């Protein structure tokens, strides 16, 4: 089975980069990415590649090479579905905000709409690939919808979860640790799996393309994210212990990470993990476990989220307590708003929650982030509904220049680990801020001794207050 035309529904952080790399590596396959969001598609088609809707290092170059050759962005969803033999569903699956499972379960309405649209439009057999992250056994629901269209078209479902991380999406796609493809255990199922294996095998060694049954594939994605987030919460829990005992969390991370059974990655203490995936996917896992009556399993994984919320709260509380128990009317400068460096994505960013807590204390916040727009920052705050949009705009300002952002600040807080923050002229910043000059490093990226030598009261996650005196 040789695939010639692919359609991808959803031109977001996953659909866009994933299909761009697929197109780059398979010039003989036409790939059309469709989305109902017209502005997003227009941005993907923008002649100026600096206006792509997503910032990812290396993405511009990939899009430049493939776009118009065999990669197309369109709002004509039905046409692209009709023409494709293989359809990836890469729509959003956020946490439900209403009804049963509110605040826990994944909202599958966009998935179901996509499946119904495929069912309606298809006049030839199709392979439908789940690219979105989904609860285990969703393929069953998709198959039920597709198999009841009554127009005699045959559908095969594959699960092909995406493991890319934002900020390194292009590199992750070009050199993935593995590609996971789940399919039906039957002759047709195997043929379908192989059709997708062939597409990835144009650049990924076959040994790294893992094939499983559908349910293992769907569940593995949730479990991978749960394990990764659990490591961050584990080291963040230890960061608090370090602060009261005189240990240094980066030394502890290094010491335990050198054990090859533990490994060095994902042990960086922080102000808390963010991003669109970790929290949503763990909540979903917890919900699934509870729905099967596995309460101990659910409680175990829920603790990862509880710890993360605690980490964000205590960062904000520490700022208030160090600033003599009041931040009312004080200017606090945030360096960074994105949930991690090298991305303009802010979904679930710790910065949003730290800002909200400090605004409740009547702080006046100034934000500088190299890639996040003013509009996005206000949208993030307004979404919380804690105070009116006018109040948010009165209390929080966005400044496009970092030195200007820091002027006359009572404290500077680092929320994202952007490389440029390390390179700043901190002596210069010291002269422009209010004394005593506080820096709260939520990412532990600066050299503490250097900062103290300049004169800052430097406070970093996971570093002992005993050493700070
Ligand atoms: P996103 O919100 O950036 O993009 C989803 C897009 O789908 C949106 O542009 C939306 O307009 C579009 N869409 C929704 N319904 C549609 C429909 N019926 N027809 C056409 N377009 C439709 O989301 P994302 O970050 O790309 O995530 C997509 C999925 O991938 C989620 O399930 C997520 O959990 C998973 N995932 C995300 C990441 C990540 O790093 N962001 C990594 C791995 C997996
Ligand atoms: C994650 C998974 O890594 C990826 O495989 C999956 O496909 C999507 O979800 P992403 O959310 O883009 O990717 O970024 P990731 O690098 O995992 O970081 C998530 C959050 O954890 C960020 O806020 C990051 O700052 C934080 N983090 C990560 C830490 O605080 N410490 C670490 O050691 C690692």
Short mmCIF file of C-alpha atoms and ligand atoms in Angstrom, two decimals:
data_model
loop_
_atom_site.label_atom_id
_atom_site.label_comp_id
_atom_site.label_asym_id
_atom_site.label_seq_id
_atom_site.Cartn_x
_atom_site.Cartn_y
_atom_site.Cartn_z
CA UNK A 1 0.00 0.00 0.00
CA UNK A 2 1.67 3.23 -1.14
CA UNK A 3 0.30 6.48 0.24
CA UNK A 4 0.25 9.43 -2.18
CA UNK A 5 -1.98 11.95 -0.43
CA UNK A 6 -2.16 12.79 3.25
CA UNK A 7 -4.52 15.15 5.02
CA UNK A 8 -3.89 16.39 8.55
CA UNK A 9 -6.77 17.92 10.49
CA UNK A 10 -5.38 20.53 12.90
CA UNK A 11 -2.58 22.97 12.05
CA UNK A 12 -1.37 23.53 15.60
CA UNK A 13 1.84 22.94 17.54
CA UNK A 14 1.77 19.26 16.59
CA UNK A 15 0.06 19.15 13.18
CA UNK A 16 2.17 21.96 11.70
CA UNK A 17 5.73 20.86 12.57
CA UNK A 18 4.99 17.11 12.31
CA UNK A 19 3.54 17.31 8.82
CA UNK A 20 6.18 19.81 7.69
CA UNK A 21 8.92 17.29 8.53
CA UNK A 22 6.93 14.40 7.02
CA UNK A 23 6.61 16.43 3.80
CA UNK A 24 10.28 17.37 3.84
CA UNK A 25 11.31 13.73 4.05
CA UNK A 26 8.67 12.38 1.64
CA UNK A 27 8.70 14.70 -1.39
CA UNK A 28 6.57 12.22 -3.37
CA UNK A 29 3.63 12.48 -0.92
CA UNK A 30 1.29 15.47 -1.05
CA UNK A 31 0.38 16.66 2.42
CA UNK A 32 -2.41 19.13 3.10
CA UNK A 33 -2.85 20.47 6.61
CA UNK A 34 -6.31 21.83 7.23
CA UNK A 35 -7.77 23.88 10.05
CA UNK A 36 -11.01 25.71 10.76
CA UNK A 37 -8.99 28.59 12.19
CA UNK A 38 -8.59 30.84 9.15
CA UNK A 39 -6.11 33.19 10.77
CA UNK A 40 -3.86 30.28 11.65
CA UNK A 41 -3.89 28.93 8.10
CA UNK A 42 -3.24 32.42 6.71
CA UNK A 43 -0.22 32.69 9.02
CA UNK A 44 1.10 29.31 7.84
CA UNK A 45 0.77 30.59 4.25
CA UNK A 46 2.37 33.98 4.99
CA UNK A 47 5.14 34.91 2.54
CA UNK A 48 7.15 36.26 5.45
CA UNK A 49 8.26 33.13 7.30
CA UNK A 50 8.74 35.17 10.46
CA UNK A 51 4.95 35.29 10.69
CA UNK A 52 4.38 31.53 11.01
CA UNK A 53 1.90 30.95 13.84
CA UNK A 54 4.39 28.89 15.83
CA UNK A 55 7.93 29.72 16.78
CA UNK A 56 10.20 26.66 16.71
CA UNK A 57 13.94 26.74 15.96
CA UNK A 58 14.52 25.33 12.44
CA UNK A 59 10.83 25.32 11.47
CA UNK A 60 11.06 28.25 9.04
CA UNK A 61 13.66 26.43 6.98
CA UNK A 62 11.63 23.20 6.79
CA UNK A 63 8.47 25.08 5.79
CA UNK A 64 10.37 27.12 3.23
CA UNK A 65 11.59 23.97 1.49
CA UNK A 66 8.39 21.95 1.51
CA UNK A 67 5.60 24.54 1.31
CA UNK A 68 4.11 24.82 -2.16
CA UNK A 69 6.09 21.74 -3.27
CA UNK A 70 4.24 18.97 -1.45
CA UNK A 71 3.10 20.74 1.71
CA UNK A 72 -0.07 22.81 1.65
CA UNK A 73 -2.08 24.68 4.28
CA UNK A 74 -5.79 25.11 3.66
CA UNK A 75 -9.19 25.75 5.25
CA UNK A 76 -10.89 23.44 2.76
CA UNK A 77 -11.26 20.57 5.19
CA UNK A 78 -13.66 18.41 3.18
CA UNK A 79 -11.70 18.62 -0.07
CA UNK A 80 -8.49 17.55 1.65
CA UNK A 81 -10.24 14.65 3.43
CA UNK A 82 -11.79 13.48 0.16
CA UNK A 83 -8.46 13.47 -1.69
CA UNK A 84 -6.38 11.71 0.98
CA UNK A 85 -5.80 8.01 1.54
CA UNK A 86 -4.43 8.70 5.01
CA UNK A 87 -5.88 11.27 7.43
CA UNK A 88 -4.11 12.36 10.60
CA UNK A 89 -6.27 13.82 13.35
CA UNK A 90 -4.17 16.36 15.22
CA UNK A 91 -6.81 18.51 16.85
CA UNK A 92 -6.71 19.76 20.43
CA UNK A 93 -7.90 17.53 23.27
CA UNK A 94 -8.06 19.93 26.23
CA UNK A 95 -9.28 19.13 29.73
CA UNK A 96 -13.08 19.27 29.90
CA UNK A 97 -14.44 22.49 31.34
CA UNK A 98 -18.04 21.32 31.71
CA UNK A 99 -20.22 18.33 32.56
CA UNK A 100 -19.08 14.88 33.61
CA UNK A 101 -15.34 14.69 34.14
CA UNK A 102 -15.06 18.50 34.30
CA UNK A 103 -11.51 19.53 35.18
CA UNK A 104 -10.18 15.98 34.67
CA UNK A 105 -11.24 14.12 31.55
CA UNK A 106 -10.09 14.96 28.03
CA UNK A 107 -12.63 16.85 25.97
CA UNK A 108 -13.05 14.73 22.85
CA UNK A 109 -15.55 16.91 21.03
CA UNK A 110 -13.02 18.07 18.41
CA UNK A 111 -11.97 14.46 17.83
CA UNK A 112 -15.54 13.33 17.39
CA UNK A 113 -16.31 16.24 15.04
CA UNK A 114 -13.30 15.29 12.93
CA UNK A 115 -14.38 11.65 12.82
CA UNK A 116 -17.92 12.61 11.82
CA UNK A 117 -16.60 14.90 9.11
CA UNK A 118 -14.41 12.12 7.71
CA UNK A 119 -17.38 9.76 7.83
CA UNK A 120 -19.53 12.26 5.95
CA UNK A 121 -17.04 13.13 3.22
CA UNK A 122 -15.23 9.84 2.53
CA UNK A 123 -16.08 8.10 -0.73
CA UNK A 124 -12.97 5.87 -0.79
CA UNK A 125 -11.29 3.70 1.87
CA UNK A 126 -9.26 5.71 4.40
CA UNK A 127 -6.64 5.17 7.03
CA UNK A 128 -7.36 7.39 10.02
CA UNK A 129 -4.38 8.12 12.25
CA UNK A 130 -4.80 9.40 15.80
CA UNK A 131 -2.01 11.94 16.24
CA UNK A 132 -3.68 13.79 19.12
CA UNK A 133 -3.12 12.47 22.64
CA UNK A 134 -6.20 10.46 23.58
CA UNK A 135 -7.63 8.39 26.41
CA UNK A 136 -6.96 4.69 26.00
CA UNK A 137 -9.70 3.02 23.89
CA UNK A 138 -10.65 6.17 21.92
CA UNK A 139 -9.90 4.29 18.70
CA UNK A 140 -12.91 2.14 19.51
CA UNK A 141 -15.18 5.20 19.61
CA UNK A 142 -13.73 6.61 16.38
CA UNK A 143 -14.21 3.26 14.66
CA UNK A 144 -17.82 3.06 15.82
CA UNK A 145 -18.56 6.47 14.33
CA UNK A 146 -16.80 5.68 11.07
CA UNK A 147 -18.31 2.23 10.66
CA UNK A 148 -21.85 3.51 10.92
CA UNK A 149 -21.88 5.92 8.01
CA UNK A 150 -23.60 3.46 5.75
CA UNK A 151 -21.69 4.46 2.62
CA UNK A 152 -19.68 1.24 2.38
CA UNK A 153 -16.28 2.85 2.84
CA UNK A 154 -13.71 0.85 4.88
CA UNK A 155 -11.70 2.53 7.60
CA UNK A 156 -8.57 1.42 9.41
CA UNK A 157 -7.53 3.24 12.59
CA UNK A 158 -3.96 3.73 13.71
CA UNK A 159 -2.61 5.34 16.86
CA UNK A 160 0.56 7.33 16.27
CA UNK A 161 1.10 9.57 19.30
CA UNK A 162 3.55 12.42 19.06
CA UNK A 163 6.46 12.74 21.49
CA UNK A 164 7.97 16.02 20.30
CA UNK A 165 8.68 18.65 22.92
CA UNK A 166 8.12 22.31 22.12
CA UNK A 167 11.21 24.39 21.55
CA UNK A 168 12.98 21.34 20.10
CA UNK A 169 10.14 20.11 17.88
CA UNK A 170 12.07 20.03 14.62
CA UNK A 171 15.09 18.27 16.11
CA UNK A 172 12.82 15.81 17.95
CA UNK A 173 11.00 15.04 14.70
CA UNK A 174 14.19 14.64 12.70
CA UNK A 175 15.84 12.43 15.35
CA UNK A 176 13.13 10.87 17.51
CA UNK A 177 14.01 8.36 20.24
CA UNK A 178 11.25 6.23 18.75
CA UNK A 179 8.12 6.42 16.65
CA UNK A 180 5.16 4.52 18.04
CA UNK A 181 2.47 3.05 15.80
CA UNK A 182 -0.45 1.07 17.20
CA UNK A 183 -2.86 -0.80 14.98
CA UNK A 184 -5.36 -3.60 14.74
CA UNK A 185 -4.03 -7.10 15.10
CA UNK A 186 -5.23 -8.45 11.72
CA UNK A 187 -3.97 -8.83 8.15
CA UNK A 188 -5.50 -5.47 7.11
CA UNK A 189 -4.27 -3.96 10.37
CA UNK A 190 -0.70 -5.03 9.67
CA UNK A 191 -0.83 -3.70 6.09
CA UNK A 192 -2.04 -0.38 7.40
CA UNK A 193 0.67 -0.24 10.06
CA UNK A 194 3.28 -0.97 7.39
CA UNK A 195 1.99 1.85 5.18
CA UNK A 196 2.75 4.30 7.97
CA UNK A 197 6.03 2.59 8.91
CA UNK A 198 7.19 3.13 5.28
CA UNK A 199 6.55 6.86 5.53
CA UNK A 200 8.64 7.22 8.69
CA UNK A 201 11.30 4.78 7.44
CA UNK A 202 12.37 7.33 4.80
CA UNK A 203 14.45 8.93 7.56
CA UNK A 204 14.12 6.92 10.77
CA UNK A 205 15.90 3.57 11.28
CA UNK A 206 13.39 0.70 11.37
CA UNK A 207 14.55 -0.46 14.83
CA UNK A 208 13.29 2.84 16.22
CA UNK A 209 9.82 2.39 14.76
CA UNK A 210 7.88 0.48 17.35
CA UNK A 211 4.60 -1.20 16.47
CA UNK A 212 2.05 -2.31 19.10
CA UNK A 213 -1.64 -2.91 19.52
CA UNK A 214 -3.90 0.14 19.57
CA UNK A 215 -4.46 0.27 23.32
CA UNK A 216 -0.77 0.02 24.24
CA UNK A 217 0.01 2.86 21.88
CA UNK A 218 -2.74 5.14 23.18
CA UNK A 219 -1.86 4.43 26.79
CA UNK A 220 1.92 4.74 26.30
CA UNK A 221 1.56 8.39 25.33
CA UNK A 222 -0.25 9.27 28.57
CA UNK A 223 2.21 7.21 30.58
CA UNK A 224 5.28 8.79 28.95
CA UNK A 225 4.04 12.26 29.89
CA UNK A 226 3.08 11.13 33.39
CA UNK A 227 6.58 9.70 33.99
CA UNK A 228 8.28 12.84 32.69
CA UNK A 229 6.12 15.14 34.79
CA UNK A 230 6.61 12.89 37.80
CA UNK A 231 10.37 13.37 37.54
CA UNK A 232 9.95 17.14 37.58
CA UNK A 233 7.61 17.01 40.57
CA UNK A 234 9.98 14.62 42.35
CA UNK A 235 12.95 16.94 41.99
CA UNK A 236 10.79 19.96 42.83
CA UNK A 237 9.71 18.23 46.05
CA UNK A 238 13.37 17.73 46.85
CA UNK A 239 14.11 21.38 46.01
CA UNK A 240 12.00 22.46 48.99
CA UNK A 241 13.85 20.05 51.22
CA UNK A 242 17.16 21.41 49.92
CA UNK A 243 16.15 24.95 50.80
CA UNK A 244 15.65 24.10 54.46
CA UNK A 245 18.57 21.73 54.93
CA UNK A 246 21.51 23.42 53.24
CA UNK A 247 21.68 21.00 50.31
CA UNK A 248 21.76 22.37 46.77
CA UNK A 249 19.25 20.81 44.39
CA UNK A 250 21.49 21.03 41.34
CA UNK A 251 24.20 19.12 43.20
CA UNK A 252 21.63 16.53 44.29
CA UNK A 253 20.32 16.23 40.69
CA UNK A 254 23.81 15.68 39.41
CA UNK A 255 24.63 13.15 42.09
CA UNK A 256 21.53 11.03 41.53
CA UNK A 257 21.48 11.51 37.75
CA UNK A 258 24.92 9.94 37.39
CA UNK A 259 23.36 6.67 38.47
CA UNK A 260 22.68 5.13 35.07
CA UNK A 261 19.47 3.61 36.42
CA UNK A 262 18.12 7.09 37.16
CA UNK A 263 19.74 9.07 34.33
CA UNK A 264 20.49 12.81 34.19
CA UNK A 265 17.57 14.19 32.17
CA UNK A 266 14.43 15.91 33.44
CA UNK A 267 15.87 16.56 36.89
CA UNK A 268 15.98 20.33 36.68
CA UNK A 269 14.15 21.93 39.58
CA UNK A 270 11.91 24.79 38.50
CA UNK A 271 9.07 27.08 39.43
CA UNK A 272 6.81 24.25 38.23
CA UNK A 273 6.14 22.52 34.96
CA UNK A 274 3.79 24.05 32.44
CA UNK A 275 2.82 23.39 28.86
CA UNK A 276 -0.32 22.12 27.26
CA UNK A 277 0.39 18.45 27.89
CA UNK A 278 1.66 17.37 31.30
CA UNK A 279 -1.19 18.52 33.50
CA UNK A 280 -3.90 17.66 30.99
CA UNK A 281 -2.54 14.18 30.34
CA UNK A 282 -2.03 13.31 34.00
CA UNK A 283 -5.52 14.51 34.87
CA UNK A 284 -6.80 12.35 32.06
CA UNK A 285 -4.83 9.35 33.37
CA UNK A 286 -6.20 9.95 36.87
CA UNK A 287 -9.72 10.17 35.49
CA UNK A 288 -9.34 6.93 33.54
CA UNK A 289 -7.94 5.13 36.60
CA UNK A 290 -10.85 6.41 38.74
CA UNK A 291 -13.40 5.39 36.12
CA UNK A 292 -12.11 1.81 36.43
CA UNK A 293 -12.29 2.10 40.25
CA UNK A 294 -8.49 2.14 40.63
CA UNK A 295 -8.43 4.77 43.36
CA UNK A 296 -4.89 4.12 44.63
CA UNK A 297 -3.54 4.38 41.09
CA UNK A 298 -5.44 7.64 40.62
CA UNK A 299 -4.22 9.11 43.93
CA UNK A 300 -0.62 8.18 43.15
CA UNK A 301 -0.56 10.12 39.88
CA UNK A 302 -2.66 13.01 41.17
CA UNK A 303 0.10 13.79 43.64
CA UNK A 304 2.31 14.88 40.71
CA UNK A 305 -0.14 17.72 40.01
CA UNK A 306 -0.59 18.60 43.67
CA UNK A 307 3.18 18.96 44.04
CA UNK A 308 3.36 21.12 40.92
CA UNK A 309 0.66 23.48 42.18
CA UNK A 310 2.49 23.70 45.49
CA UNK A 311 5.72 24.61 43.72
CA UNK A 312 4.09 27.52 41.85
CA UNK A 313 2.36 28.78 45.01
CA UNK A 314 5.39 28.66 47.20
CA UNK A 315 7.47 30.57 44.62
CA UNK A 316 4.92 33.42 44.79
CA UNK A 317 4.66 33.19 48.60
CA UNK A 318 8.44 33.33 48.94
CA UNK A 319 8.56 36.58 46.95
CA UNK A 320 5.96 38.14 49.24
CA UNK A 321 7.65 36.94 52.39
CA UNK A 322 11.15 38.09 51.33
CA UNK A 323 9.79 41.49 50.34
CA UNK A 324 8.91 42.06 53.99
CA UNK A 325 5.46 40.46 53.71
CA UNK A 326 4.00 42.98 51.36
CA UNK A 327 4.22 43.50 47.62
CA UNK A 328 1.30 45.92 47.46
CA UNK A 329 2.19 48.70 45.00
CA UNK A 330 5.67 47.21 44.44
CA UNK A 331 7.00 46.68 40.95
CA UNK A 332 7.99 43.09 40.29
CA UNK A 333 9.57 42.35 36.94
CA UNK A 334 9.02 38.96 35.33
CA UNK A 335 11.69 37.79 32.94
CA UNK A 336 9.90 35.18 30.86
CA UNK A 337 6.27 34.20 30.40
CA UNK A 338 6.54 31.16 28.09
CA UNK A 339 6.27 27.75 29.81
CA UNK A 340 9.85 26.94 28.72
CA UNK A 341 12.53 28.54 26.58
CA UNK A 342 12.56 28.64 22.77
CA UNK A 343 8.80 28.66 22.38
CA UNK A 344 6.10 31.32 22.22
CA UNK A 345 3.63 28.89 23.82
CA UNK A 346 2.30 29.94 27.21
CA UNK A 347 -0.32 27.29 27.88
CA UNK A 348 -0.34 26.37 31.61
CA UNK A 349 2.85 28.38 32.07
CA UNK A 350 3.85 28.71 35.73
CA UNK A 351 4.27 32.46 35.11
CA UNK A 352 0.51 32.88 34.73
CA UNK A 353 -0.23 31.41 38.16
CA UNK A 354 2.64 33.17 39.92
CA UNK A 355 1.47 36.47 38.41
CA UNK A 356 -2.10 35.81 39.49
CA UNK A 357 -1.03 35.11 43.08
CA UNK A 358 1.09 38.28 43.21
CA UNK A 359 -1.64 40.41 41.65
CA UNK A 360 -3.93 39.18 44.43
CA UNK A 361 -1.38 40.78 46.76
CA UNK A 362 -1.70 44.02 44.72
CA UNK A 363 1.77 43.79 43.22
CA UNK A 364 2.44 45.71 40.01
CA UNK A 365 4.00 43.36 37.51
CA UNK A 366 6.05 44.18 34.45
CA UNK A 367 6.68 41.33 32.02
CA UNK A 368 9.37 40.88 29.41
CA UNK A 369 9.48 37.76 27.25
CA UNK A 370 11.50 37.53 24.04
CA UNK A 371 8.79 35.69 22.08
CA UNK A 372 5.42 36.10 23.77
CA UNK A 373 3.10 38.90 22.64
CA UNK A 374 1.41 41.40 24.93
CA UNK A 375 -1.98 40.24 23.64
CA UNK A 376 -1.22 36.62 24.61
CA UNK A 377 -0.15 37.60 28.14
CA UNK A 378 -3.37 39.50 28.78
CA UNK A 379 -5.44 36.65 27.28
CA UNK A 380 -3.75 34.22 29.68
CA UNK A 381 -4.57 36.37 32.69
CA UNK A 382 -8.09 37.23 31.59
CA UNK A 383 -8.79 33.53 31.07
CA UNK A 384 -8.36 32.92 34.81
CA UNK A 385 -11.25 35.29 35.52
CA UNK A 386 -9.71 36.33 38.82
CA UNK A 387 -10.22 40.04 38.14
CA UNK A 388 -11.55 42.25 35.36
CA UNK A 389 -9.58 42.68 32.12
CA UNK A 390 -9.23 46.40 32.98
CA UNK A 391 -7.75 45.54 36.34
CA UNK A 392 -5.30 43.09 34.74
CA UNK A 393 -4.15 45.82 32.32
CA UNK A 394 -3.83 48.35 35.13
CA UNK A 395 -1.71 46.09 37.33
CA UNK A 396 0.38 44.28 34.72
CA UNK A 397 2.43 45.92 31.98
CA UNK A 398 4.28 44.27 29.13
CA UNK A 399 7.57 45.81 28.07
CA UNK A 400 9.51 44.76 24.97
CA UNK A 401 12.97 45.65 26.28
CA UNK A 402 14.47 43.80 29.27
CA UNK A 403 16.62 46.56 30.82
CA UNK A 404 13.73 48.97 30.63
CA UNK A 405 11.48 46.28 32.17
CA UNK A 406 13.80 45.96 35.18
CA UNK A 407 14.15 49.69 35.92
CA UNK A 408 12.99 50.66 39.42
CA UNK A 409 11.84 47.12 40.20
CA UNK A 410 11.61 45.97 43.81
CA UNK A 411 12.33 42.45 42.60
CA UNK A 412 13.18 40.62 39.39
CA UNK A 413 11.77 37.11 39.02
CA UNK A 414 12.96 34.63 36.40
CA UNK A 415 10.09 32.48 35.23
CA UNK A 416 11.47 31.02 31.98
CA UNK A 417 15.00 29.78 31.32
CA UNK A 418 15.66 31.85 28.14
CA UNK A 419 19.41 31.76 27.36
CA UNK A 420 19.57 35.54 26.91
CA UNK A 421 18.73 36.11 30.60
CA UNK A 422 22.08 34.61 31.58
CA UNK A 423 23.91 36.96 29.21
CA UNK A 424 22.37 40.17 30.57
CA UNK A 425 24.54 42.87 32.08
CA UNK A 426 23.38 42.20 35.64
CA UNK A 427 25.69 44.90 37.04
CA UNK A 428 23.85 47.41 34.91
CA UNK A 429 20.48 46.03 36.05
CA UNK A 430 21.65 46.30 39.66
CA UNK A 431 22.20 50.05 39.28
CA UNK A 432 18.65 50.59 37.98
CA UNK A 433 16.60 48.61 40.50
CA UNK A 434 15.37 49.58 43.95
CA UNK A 435 17.61 48.45 46.86
CA UNK A 436 17.78 46.02 48.50
CA UNK A 437 17.83 44.43 45.07
CA UNK A 438 16.06 41.08 44.95
CA UNK A 439 16.33 38.42 42.26
CA UNK A 440 14.14 35.31 42.48
CA UNK A 441 15.46 32.71 40.09
CA UNK A 442 12.69 30.20 39.39
CA UNK A 443 14.90 28.32 36.96
CA UNK A 444 18.21 28.46 38.76
CA UNK A 445 20.02 29.71 35.64
CA UNK A 446 22.20 32.46 37.12
CA UNK A 447 25.47 32.14 38.98
CA UNK A 448 24.47 32.74 42.60
CA UNK A 449 27.89 33.82 43.80
CA UNK A 450 28.28 36.29 40.93
CA UNK A 451 24.86 37.76 41.66
CA UNK A 452 25.64 38.10 45.38
CA UNK A 453 28.99 39.72 44.59
CA UNK A 454 27.16 42.36 42.56
CA UNK A 455 25.01 43.04 45.61
CA UNK A 456 21.78 41.23 44.81
CA UNK A 457 19.75 39.34 47.39
CA UNK A 458 19.72 36.27 45.18
CA UNK A 459 17.18 33.59 45.89
CA UNK A 460 16.98 30.48 43.73
CA UNK A 461 14.73 27.42 43.71
CA UNK A 462 16.40 24.58 45.56
CA UNK A 463 19.20 26.56 47.13
CA UNK A 464 19.42 26.73 50.87
CA UNK A 465 18.33 29.82 52.68
CA UNK A 466 21.11 28.87 55.09
CA UNK A 467 23.61 29.54 52.31
CA UNK A 468 21.82 32.72 51.33
CA UNK A 469 22.44 34.52 54.58
P1 LIG B 1 -3.37 23.20 19.03
O1 LIG B 1 -4.51 23.76 19.79
O2 LIG B 1 -2.12 23.99 18.84
O3 LIG B 1 -3.89 22.80 17.56
C1 LIG B 1 -5.07 22.12 17.30
C2 LIG B 1 -5.71 22.72 16.05
O4 LIG B 1 -6.83 21.91 15.67
C3 LIG B 1 -6.25 24.13 16.25
O5 LIG B 1 -5.61 25.02 15.34
C4 LIG B 1 -7.76 23.99 15.96
O6 LIG B 1 -8.32 25.11 15.29
C5 LIG B 1 -7.79 22.76 15.09
N1 LIG B 1 -9.10 22.10 15.05
C6 LIG B 1 -9.88 21.73 16.10
N2 LIG B 1 -10.99 21.12 15.63
C7 LIG B 1 -10.92 21.09 14.29
C8 LIG B 1 -11.76 20.58 13.26
N3 LIG B 1 -12.93 19.95 13.54
N4 LIG B 1 -11.38 20.75 11.97
C9 LIG B 1 -10.21 21.38 11.68
N5 LIG B 1 -9.38 21.87 12.61
C10 LIG B 1 -9.71 21.72 13.90
O7 LIG B 1 -3.03 21.81 19.72
P2 LIG B 1 -1.63 21.02 19.70
O8 LIG B 1 -0.71 21.55 20.73
O9 LIG B 1 -1.14 20.93 18.28
O10 LIG B 1 -2.11 19.59 20.21
C11 LIG B 1 -2.84 18.73 19.39
C12 LIG B 1 -2.87 17.35 20.03
O11 LIG B 1 -1.52 16.84 20.11
C13 LIG B 1 -3.39 17.31 21.46
O12 LIG B 1 -4.10 16.12 21.64
C14 LIG B 1 -2.14 17.31 22.30
O13 LIG B 1 -2.34 16.67 23.54
C15 LIG B 1 -1.21 16.48 21.46
N6 LIG B 1 0.22 16.77 21.67
C16 LIG B 1 0.67 18.04 21.84
C17 LIG B 1 2.03 18.27 22.01
C18 LIG B 1 2.56 19.67 22.19
O14 LIG B 1 3.73 19.80 22.52
N7 LIG B 1 1.79 20.71 22.00
C19 LIG B 1 2.93 17.22 21.96
C20 LIG B 1 2.43 15.93 21.78
C21 LIG B 1 1.07 15.72 21.63
C1 LIG B 2 6.17 17.40 26.82
C2 LIG B 2 6.93 16.08 26.57
O1 LIG B 2 8.31 16.27 26.89
C3 LIG B 2 6.78 15.66 25.11
O2 LIG B 2 7.39 14.40 24.90
C4 LIG B 2 5.31 15.57 24.79
O3 LIG B 2 5.14 15.20 23.43
C5 LIG B 2 4.61 16.89 25.08
O4 LIG B 2 4.81 17.26 26.45
P1 LIG B 2 6.67 19.94 26.34
O5 LIG B 2 5.54 20.19 27.28
O6 LIG B 2 6.67 20.62 25.03
O7 LIG B 2 6.81 18.38 26.03
O8 LIG B 2 8.05 20.36 27.07
P2 LIG B 2 8.97 19.67 28.17
O9 LIG B 2 10.37 19.88 27.75
O10 LIG B 2 8.58 18.29 28.47
O11 LIG B 2 8.74 20.59 29.44
C6 LIG B 2 7.51 20.59 30.14
C7 LIG B 2 7.61 21.47 31.35
O12 LIG B 2 8.44 20.87 32.35
C8 LIG B 2 8.21 22.86 31.08
O13 LIG B 2 7.52 23.84 31.80
C9 LIG B 2 9.63 22.72 31.57
O14 LIG B 2 10.19 23.94 31.94
C10 LIG B 2 9.44 21.79 32.75
N1 LIG B 2 10.66 21.04 33.11
C11 LIG B 2 11.16 20.12 32.24
C12 LIG B 2 11.26 21.25 34.32
O15 LIG B 2 10.79 22.08 35.12
N2 LIG B 2 12.37 20.54 34.65
C13 LIG B 2 12.90 19.61 33.81
O16 LIG B 2 13.92 19.00 34.19
C14 LIG B 2 12.29 19.40 32.58
#
